Coordinates of C-alpha atoms in Angstrom, one line a residue:
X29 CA 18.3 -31.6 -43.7
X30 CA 19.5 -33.6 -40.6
X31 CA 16.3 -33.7 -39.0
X32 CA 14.7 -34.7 -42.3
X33 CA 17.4 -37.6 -42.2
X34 CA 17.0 -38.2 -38.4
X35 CA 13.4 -38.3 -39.0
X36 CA 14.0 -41.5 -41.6
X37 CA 16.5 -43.1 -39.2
X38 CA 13.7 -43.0 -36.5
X39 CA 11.1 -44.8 -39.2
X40 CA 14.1 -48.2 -39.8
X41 CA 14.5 -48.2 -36.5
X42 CA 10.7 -48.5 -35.1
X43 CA 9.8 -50.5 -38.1
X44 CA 12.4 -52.6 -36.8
X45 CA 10.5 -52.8 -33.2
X46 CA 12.5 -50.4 -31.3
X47 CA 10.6 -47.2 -29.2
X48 CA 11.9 -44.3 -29.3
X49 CA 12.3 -42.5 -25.9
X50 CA 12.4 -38.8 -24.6
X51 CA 15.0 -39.1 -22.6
X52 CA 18.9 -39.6 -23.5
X53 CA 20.4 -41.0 -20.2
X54 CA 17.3 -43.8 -20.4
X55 CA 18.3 -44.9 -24.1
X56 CA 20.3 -48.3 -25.4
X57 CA 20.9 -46.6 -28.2
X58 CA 21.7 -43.5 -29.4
X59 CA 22.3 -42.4 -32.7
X60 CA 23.8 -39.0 -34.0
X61 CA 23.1 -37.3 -36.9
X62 CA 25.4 -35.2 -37.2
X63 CA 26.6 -32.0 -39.1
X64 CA 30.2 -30.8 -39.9
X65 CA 29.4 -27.6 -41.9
X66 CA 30.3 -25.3 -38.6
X67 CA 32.9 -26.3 -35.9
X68 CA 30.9 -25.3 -33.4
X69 CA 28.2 -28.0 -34.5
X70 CA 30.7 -30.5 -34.7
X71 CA 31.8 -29.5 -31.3
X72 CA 28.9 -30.2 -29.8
X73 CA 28.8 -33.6 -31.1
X74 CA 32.1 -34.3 -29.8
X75 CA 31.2 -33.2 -26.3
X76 CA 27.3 -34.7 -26.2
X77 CA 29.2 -38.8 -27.3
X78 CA 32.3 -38.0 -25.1
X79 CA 30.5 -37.8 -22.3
X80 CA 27.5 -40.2 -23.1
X81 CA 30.4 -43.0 -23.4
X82 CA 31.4 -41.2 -19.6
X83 CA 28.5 -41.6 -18.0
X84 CA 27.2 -44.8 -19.5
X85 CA 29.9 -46.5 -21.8
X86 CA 27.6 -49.8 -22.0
X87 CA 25.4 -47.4 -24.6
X88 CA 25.6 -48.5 -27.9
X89 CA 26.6 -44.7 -30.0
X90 CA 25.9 -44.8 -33.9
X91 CA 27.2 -41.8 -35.7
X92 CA 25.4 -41.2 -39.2
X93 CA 25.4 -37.7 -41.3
X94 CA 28.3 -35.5 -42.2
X95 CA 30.9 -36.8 -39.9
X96 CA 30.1 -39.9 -40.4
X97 CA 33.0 -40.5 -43.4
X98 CA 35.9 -38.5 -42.2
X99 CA 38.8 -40.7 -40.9
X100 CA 40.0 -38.0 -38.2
X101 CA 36.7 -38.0 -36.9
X102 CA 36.6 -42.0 -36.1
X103 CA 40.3 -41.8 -34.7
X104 CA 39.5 -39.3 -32.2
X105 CA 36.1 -41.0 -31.2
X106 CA 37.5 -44.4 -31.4
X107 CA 36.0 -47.0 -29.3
X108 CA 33.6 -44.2 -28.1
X109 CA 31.3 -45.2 -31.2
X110 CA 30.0 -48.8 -31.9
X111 CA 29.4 -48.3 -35.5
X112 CA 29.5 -45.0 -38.1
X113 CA 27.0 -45.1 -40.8
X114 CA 26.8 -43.3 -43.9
X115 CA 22.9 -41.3 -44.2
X116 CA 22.6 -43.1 -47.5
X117 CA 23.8 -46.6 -45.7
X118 CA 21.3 -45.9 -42.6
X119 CA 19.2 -49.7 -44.1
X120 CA 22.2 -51.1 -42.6
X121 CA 21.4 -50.4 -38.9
X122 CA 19.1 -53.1 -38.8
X123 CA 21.7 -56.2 -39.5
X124 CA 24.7 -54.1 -37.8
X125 CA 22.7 -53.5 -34.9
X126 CA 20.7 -57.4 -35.0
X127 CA 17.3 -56.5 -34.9
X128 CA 14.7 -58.9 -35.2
X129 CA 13.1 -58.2 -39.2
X130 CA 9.5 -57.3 -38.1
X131 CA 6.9 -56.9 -40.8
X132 CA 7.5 -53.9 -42.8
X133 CA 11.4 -54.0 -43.1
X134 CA 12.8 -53.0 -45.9
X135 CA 14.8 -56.0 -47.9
X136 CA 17.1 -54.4 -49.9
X137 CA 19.6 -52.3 -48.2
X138 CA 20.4 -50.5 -51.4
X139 CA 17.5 -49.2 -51.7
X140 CA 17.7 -44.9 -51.9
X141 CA 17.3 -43.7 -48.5
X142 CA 15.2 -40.9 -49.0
X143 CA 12.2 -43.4 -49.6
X144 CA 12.3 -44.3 -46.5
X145 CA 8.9 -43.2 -45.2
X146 CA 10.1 -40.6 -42.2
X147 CA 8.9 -40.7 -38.8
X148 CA 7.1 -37.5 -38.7
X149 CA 7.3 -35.5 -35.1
X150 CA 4.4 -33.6 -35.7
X151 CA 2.2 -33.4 -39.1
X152 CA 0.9 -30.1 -39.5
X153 CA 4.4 -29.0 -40.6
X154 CA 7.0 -31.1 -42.4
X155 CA 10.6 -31.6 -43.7
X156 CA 10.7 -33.0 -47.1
X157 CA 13.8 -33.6 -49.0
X158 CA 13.7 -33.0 -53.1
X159 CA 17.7 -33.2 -53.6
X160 CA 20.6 -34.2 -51.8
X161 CA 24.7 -33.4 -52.2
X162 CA 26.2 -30.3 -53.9
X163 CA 27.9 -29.8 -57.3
X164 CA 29.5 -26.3 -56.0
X165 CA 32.5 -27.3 -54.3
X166 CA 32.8 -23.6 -52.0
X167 CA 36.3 -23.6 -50.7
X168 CA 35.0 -23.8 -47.5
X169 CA 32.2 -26.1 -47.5
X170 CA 32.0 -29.9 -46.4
X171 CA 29.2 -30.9 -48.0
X172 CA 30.1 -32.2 -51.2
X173 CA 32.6 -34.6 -49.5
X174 CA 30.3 -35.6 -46.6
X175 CA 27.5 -35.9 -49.1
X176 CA 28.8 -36.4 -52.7
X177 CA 27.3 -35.0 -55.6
X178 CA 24.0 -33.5 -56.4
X179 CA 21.2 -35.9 -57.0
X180 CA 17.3 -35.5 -57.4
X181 CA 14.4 -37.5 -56.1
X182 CA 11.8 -38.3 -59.1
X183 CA 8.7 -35.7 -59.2
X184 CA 6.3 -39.0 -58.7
X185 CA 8.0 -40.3 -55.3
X186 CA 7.7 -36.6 -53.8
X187 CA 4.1 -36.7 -54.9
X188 CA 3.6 -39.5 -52.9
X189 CA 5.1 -38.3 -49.6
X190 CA 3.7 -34.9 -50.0
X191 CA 0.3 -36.8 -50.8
X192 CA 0.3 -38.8 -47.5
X193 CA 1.1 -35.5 -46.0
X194 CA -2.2 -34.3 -47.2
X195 CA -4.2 -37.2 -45.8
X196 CA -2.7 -36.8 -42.4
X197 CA -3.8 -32.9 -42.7
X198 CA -0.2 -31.1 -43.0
X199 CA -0.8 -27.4 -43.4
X200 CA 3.1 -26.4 -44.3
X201 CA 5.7 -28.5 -46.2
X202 CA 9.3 -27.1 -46.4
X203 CA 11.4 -29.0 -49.9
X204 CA 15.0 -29.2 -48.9
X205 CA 18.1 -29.4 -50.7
X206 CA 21.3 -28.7 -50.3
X207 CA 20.6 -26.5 -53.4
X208 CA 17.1 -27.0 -53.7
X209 CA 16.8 -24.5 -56.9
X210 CA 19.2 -26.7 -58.8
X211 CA 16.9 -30.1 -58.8
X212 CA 17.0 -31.6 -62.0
X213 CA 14.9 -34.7 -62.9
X214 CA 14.1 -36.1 -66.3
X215 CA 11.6 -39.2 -66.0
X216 CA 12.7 -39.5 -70.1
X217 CA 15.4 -37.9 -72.5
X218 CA 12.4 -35.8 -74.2
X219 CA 11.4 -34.1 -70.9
X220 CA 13.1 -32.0 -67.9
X221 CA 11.4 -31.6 -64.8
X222 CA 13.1 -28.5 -63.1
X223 CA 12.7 -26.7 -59.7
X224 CA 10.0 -24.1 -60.9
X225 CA 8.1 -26.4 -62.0
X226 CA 8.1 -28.7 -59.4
X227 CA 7.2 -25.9 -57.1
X228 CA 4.3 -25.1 -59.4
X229 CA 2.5 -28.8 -60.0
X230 CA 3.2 -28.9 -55.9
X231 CA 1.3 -25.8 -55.6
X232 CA -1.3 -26.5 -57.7
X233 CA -2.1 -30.0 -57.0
X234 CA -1.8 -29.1 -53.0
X235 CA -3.5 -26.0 -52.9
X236 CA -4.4 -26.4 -49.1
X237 CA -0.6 -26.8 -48.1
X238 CA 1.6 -24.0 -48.0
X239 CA 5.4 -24.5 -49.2
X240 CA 8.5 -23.2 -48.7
X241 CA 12.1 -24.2 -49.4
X242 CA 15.8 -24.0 -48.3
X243 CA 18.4 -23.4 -49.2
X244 CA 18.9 -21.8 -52.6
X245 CA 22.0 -20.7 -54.4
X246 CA 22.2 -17.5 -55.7
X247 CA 23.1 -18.7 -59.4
X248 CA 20.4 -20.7 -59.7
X249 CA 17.6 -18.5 -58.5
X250 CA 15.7 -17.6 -61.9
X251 CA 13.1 -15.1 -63.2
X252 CA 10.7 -18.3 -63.9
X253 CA 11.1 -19.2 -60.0
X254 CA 10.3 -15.8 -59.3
X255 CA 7.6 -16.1 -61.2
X256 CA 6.3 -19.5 -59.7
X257 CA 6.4 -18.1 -56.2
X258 CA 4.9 -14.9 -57.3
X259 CA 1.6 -16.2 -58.8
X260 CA 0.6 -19.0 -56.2
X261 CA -0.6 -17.6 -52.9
X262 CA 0.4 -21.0 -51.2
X263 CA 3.9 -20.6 -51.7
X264 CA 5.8 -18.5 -48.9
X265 CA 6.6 -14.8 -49.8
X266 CA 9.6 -15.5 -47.6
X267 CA 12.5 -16.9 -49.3
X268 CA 16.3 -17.5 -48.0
X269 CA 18.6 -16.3 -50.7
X270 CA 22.6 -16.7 -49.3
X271 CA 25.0 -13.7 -49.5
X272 CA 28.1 -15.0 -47.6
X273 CA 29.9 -12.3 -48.4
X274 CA 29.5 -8.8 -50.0
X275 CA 32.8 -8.7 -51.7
X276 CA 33.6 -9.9 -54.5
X277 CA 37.2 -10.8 -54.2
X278 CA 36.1 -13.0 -51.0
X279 CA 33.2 -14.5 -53.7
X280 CA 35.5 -15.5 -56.1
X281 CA 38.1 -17.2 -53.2
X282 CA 35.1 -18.8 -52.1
X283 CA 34.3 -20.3 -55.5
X284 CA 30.8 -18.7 -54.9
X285 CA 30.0 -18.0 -58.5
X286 CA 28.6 -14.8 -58.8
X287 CA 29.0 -11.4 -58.0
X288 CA 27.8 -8.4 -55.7
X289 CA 25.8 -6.9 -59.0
X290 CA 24.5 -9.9 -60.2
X291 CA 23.1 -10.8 -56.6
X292 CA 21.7 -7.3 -55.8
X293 CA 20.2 -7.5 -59.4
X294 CA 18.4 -10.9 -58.2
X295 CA 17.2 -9.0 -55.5
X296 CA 15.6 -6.3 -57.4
X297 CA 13.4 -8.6 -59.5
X298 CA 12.7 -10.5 -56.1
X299 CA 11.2 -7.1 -54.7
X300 CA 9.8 -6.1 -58.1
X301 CA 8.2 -9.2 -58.8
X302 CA 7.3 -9.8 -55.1
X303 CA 6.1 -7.3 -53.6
X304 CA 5.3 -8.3 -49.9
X305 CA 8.5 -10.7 -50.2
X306 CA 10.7 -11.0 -46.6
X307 CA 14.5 -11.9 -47.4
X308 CA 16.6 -13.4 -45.2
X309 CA 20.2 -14.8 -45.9
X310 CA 23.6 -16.5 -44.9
X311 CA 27.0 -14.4 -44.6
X312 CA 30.6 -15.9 -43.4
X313 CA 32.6 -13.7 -41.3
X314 CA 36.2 -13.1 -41.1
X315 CA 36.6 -15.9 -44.3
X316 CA 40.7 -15.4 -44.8
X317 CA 41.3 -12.4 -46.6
X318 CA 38.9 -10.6 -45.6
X319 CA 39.9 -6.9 -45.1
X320 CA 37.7 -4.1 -43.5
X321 CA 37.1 -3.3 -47.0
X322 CA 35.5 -6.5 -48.2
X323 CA 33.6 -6.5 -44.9
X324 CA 32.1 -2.9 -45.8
X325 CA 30.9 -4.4 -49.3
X326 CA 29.1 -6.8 -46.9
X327 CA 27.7 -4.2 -44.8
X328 CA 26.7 -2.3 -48.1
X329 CA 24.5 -5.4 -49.2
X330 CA 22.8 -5.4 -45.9
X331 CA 21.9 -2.0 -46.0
X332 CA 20.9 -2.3 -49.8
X333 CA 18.5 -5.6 -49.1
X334 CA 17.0 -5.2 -45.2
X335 CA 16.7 -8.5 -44.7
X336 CA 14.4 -9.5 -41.6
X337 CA 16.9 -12.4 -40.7
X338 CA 20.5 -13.5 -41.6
X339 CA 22.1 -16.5 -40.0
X340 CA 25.8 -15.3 -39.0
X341 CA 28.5 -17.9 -39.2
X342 CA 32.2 -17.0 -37.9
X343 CA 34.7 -19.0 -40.3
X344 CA 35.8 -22.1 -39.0
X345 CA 38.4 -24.0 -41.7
X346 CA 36.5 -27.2 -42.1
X347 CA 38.9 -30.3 -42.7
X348 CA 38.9 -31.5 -46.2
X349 CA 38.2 -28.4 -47.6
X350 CA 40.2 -25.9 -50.4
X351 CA 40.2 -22.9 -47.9
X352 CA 41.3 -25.3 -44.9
X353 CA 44.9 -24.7 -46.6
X354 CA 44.2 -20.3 -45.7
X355 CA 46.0 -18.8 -43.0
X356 CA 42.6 -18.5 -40.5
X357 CA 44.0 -15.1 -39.8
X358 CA 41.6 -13.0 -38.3
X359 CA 40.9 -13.1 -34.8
X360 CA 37.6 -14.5 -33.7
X361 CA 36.8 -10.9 -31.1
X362 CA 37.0 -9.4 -34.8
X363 CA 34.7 -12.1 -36.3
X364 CA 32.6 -11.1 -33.4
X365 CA 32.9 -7.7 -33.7
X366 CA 31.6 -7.6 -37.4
X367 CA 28.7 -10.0 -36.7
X368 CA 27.4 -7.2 -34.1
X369 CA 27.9 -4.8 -36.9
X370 CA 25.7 -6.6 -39.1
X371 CA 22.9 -7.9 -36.8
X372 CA 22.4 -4.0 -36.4
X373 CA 20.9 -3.7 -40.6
X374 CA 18.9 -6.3 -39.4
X375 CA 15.0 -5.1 -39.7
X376 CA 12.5 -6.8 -37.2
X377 CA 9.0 -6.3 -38.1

């Protein structure tokens, strides 16, 4: 998603007659978008504007993205920053930063970010968001405070941007959400327009481009999206279902929703109604309270699913957050340890 929104930063800013350059020492500006979901993300954020501001303090730094709102995050940068800027506020830059209105600009800075026509690196594979914020509120999450809620681009303006994409020749298009299975649009009170069949009219009406999506949450991961991604060959058999845990005494302190049965039992109609479907997920280790026990349930998933990837987090308490107030009691060589264990059920084709 932050590439997605750095990619619409990039478009105000050369619409606005700046260049974007290759090189980070050579820049006069520099904007981070940056993520707070993992401290070691945020760390690195920290570290890359510390010693920008170091080595060239006369650089004008913009922060946008999660870290963006959070008041301990502008104390400690301080006057290492010029200016923090919401994602949703990024039409701003152009009158905080006093850049000459070329032809093109955007008027209204109130306008909803995400139709910002994006700056595309490359076309043959693209980032398009459907959704933005979370509803879910998982104890240890940031993103429904750096975010907000949950709300959903119309089916008409994704059309467009995925239309362009055609007439530039894009062959892939990834729809991202922070919960993309939960978009939700209704164009009028009579009519619904939900994921599934969003992902089906896409299909259909693109048959050239092949989609995927990320990242879906377990509870809303229905038998009619299994269906969709089933019965159109130009949707990716591979689909990113998150675990985060196998226990479900760490599920329910996570305010995860759902339980070890009802995810295994998504799995099954995944594999029975997709045969030559690849799986990957999401786990936490060491979340607090989490006993060699609940860490076995884990294991037991992994076994039971054989995903072909699975992105490992060691728990970080995230500021803000309902699980920030946990003792953080397990040691991070025992996160460690129980990540190696897991990488090993791990099947590489």
């Amino acid at each position: 998603m932050n590439e997605a929104d750095s990619q619409r930063v990039a478009s105000v800013l050369t619409t606005n007659g700046l260049r974007e350059i290759s090189e980070i020492d050579d820049a006069d500006l520099v904007i981070f978008t940056t993520c707070g979901v993992r401290k070691s993300a945020e760390d690195r954020a920290f570290g890359q504007i510390h010693n920008l501001w170091e080595k060239r303090p006369e650089t004008t730094i913009v922060v946008t993205g999660c870290l963006a709102n959070r008041e301990d995050v502008k104390r400690r940068l301080g006057k290492k920053v010029t200016h923090f800027v919401a994602i949703k506020d990024v039409l701003m830059l152009p009158s905080l930063l006093n850049l000459q209105k070329e032809k093109g600009f955007i008027e209204n800075e109130e306008i909803d970010y995400l139709k910002i026509i994006p700056a595309y690196k490359e076309r043959k594979t693209a980032l398009v968001p459907i959704m933005t914020g979370c509803n879910n509120f998982c104890t240890y999450c940031v993103v429904p405070y750096a975010r907000g809620r949950e709300w959903s681009r119309s089916q008409e303006e994704i059309f467009k941007e995925v239309e362009l994409l055609f007439q530039s020749e894009c062959q892939e298009v990834i729809l991202l959400g922070q919960n993309v299975n939960s978009y939700s649009y209704a164009p009028c009170k009579d009519k619904k327009i939900d994921f599934p069949i969003l992902l089906d009219t896409l299909a259909k009406k693109f048959p050239q481009i092949l989609f995927r999506f990320l990242t879906s949450h377990p509870k809303d991961f229905s038998d009619k999206l299994i269906g969709v991604i089933a019965k159109n060959e130009n949707i990716s058999k591979e689909i990113h279902l998150p675990i985060q845990s196998g226990s479900d005494k760490i599920l329910q302190a996570m305010n995860r929703r759902y339980t070890q049965k009802h995810y295994l039992e998504i799995i099954t109609k995944i594999k029975k109604g997709i045969p030559n479907v690849k799986l990957s997920t999401d786990v936490i280790l060491g979340f607090p309270g989490e006993t060699l026990e609940d860490f076995e349930e884990t294991v037991k998933v992994f076994k039971t699913v054989g995903y072909f990837a699975a992105f490992t987090n060691k728990y970080s308490p995230r500021p803000g957050t309902a699980a920030e107030k946990l003792e953080d009691s397990i040691s991070w060589k025992e996160k460690k340890r129980r990540e190696n264990v897991l990488r090993k059920f791990i099947k590489v084709d």
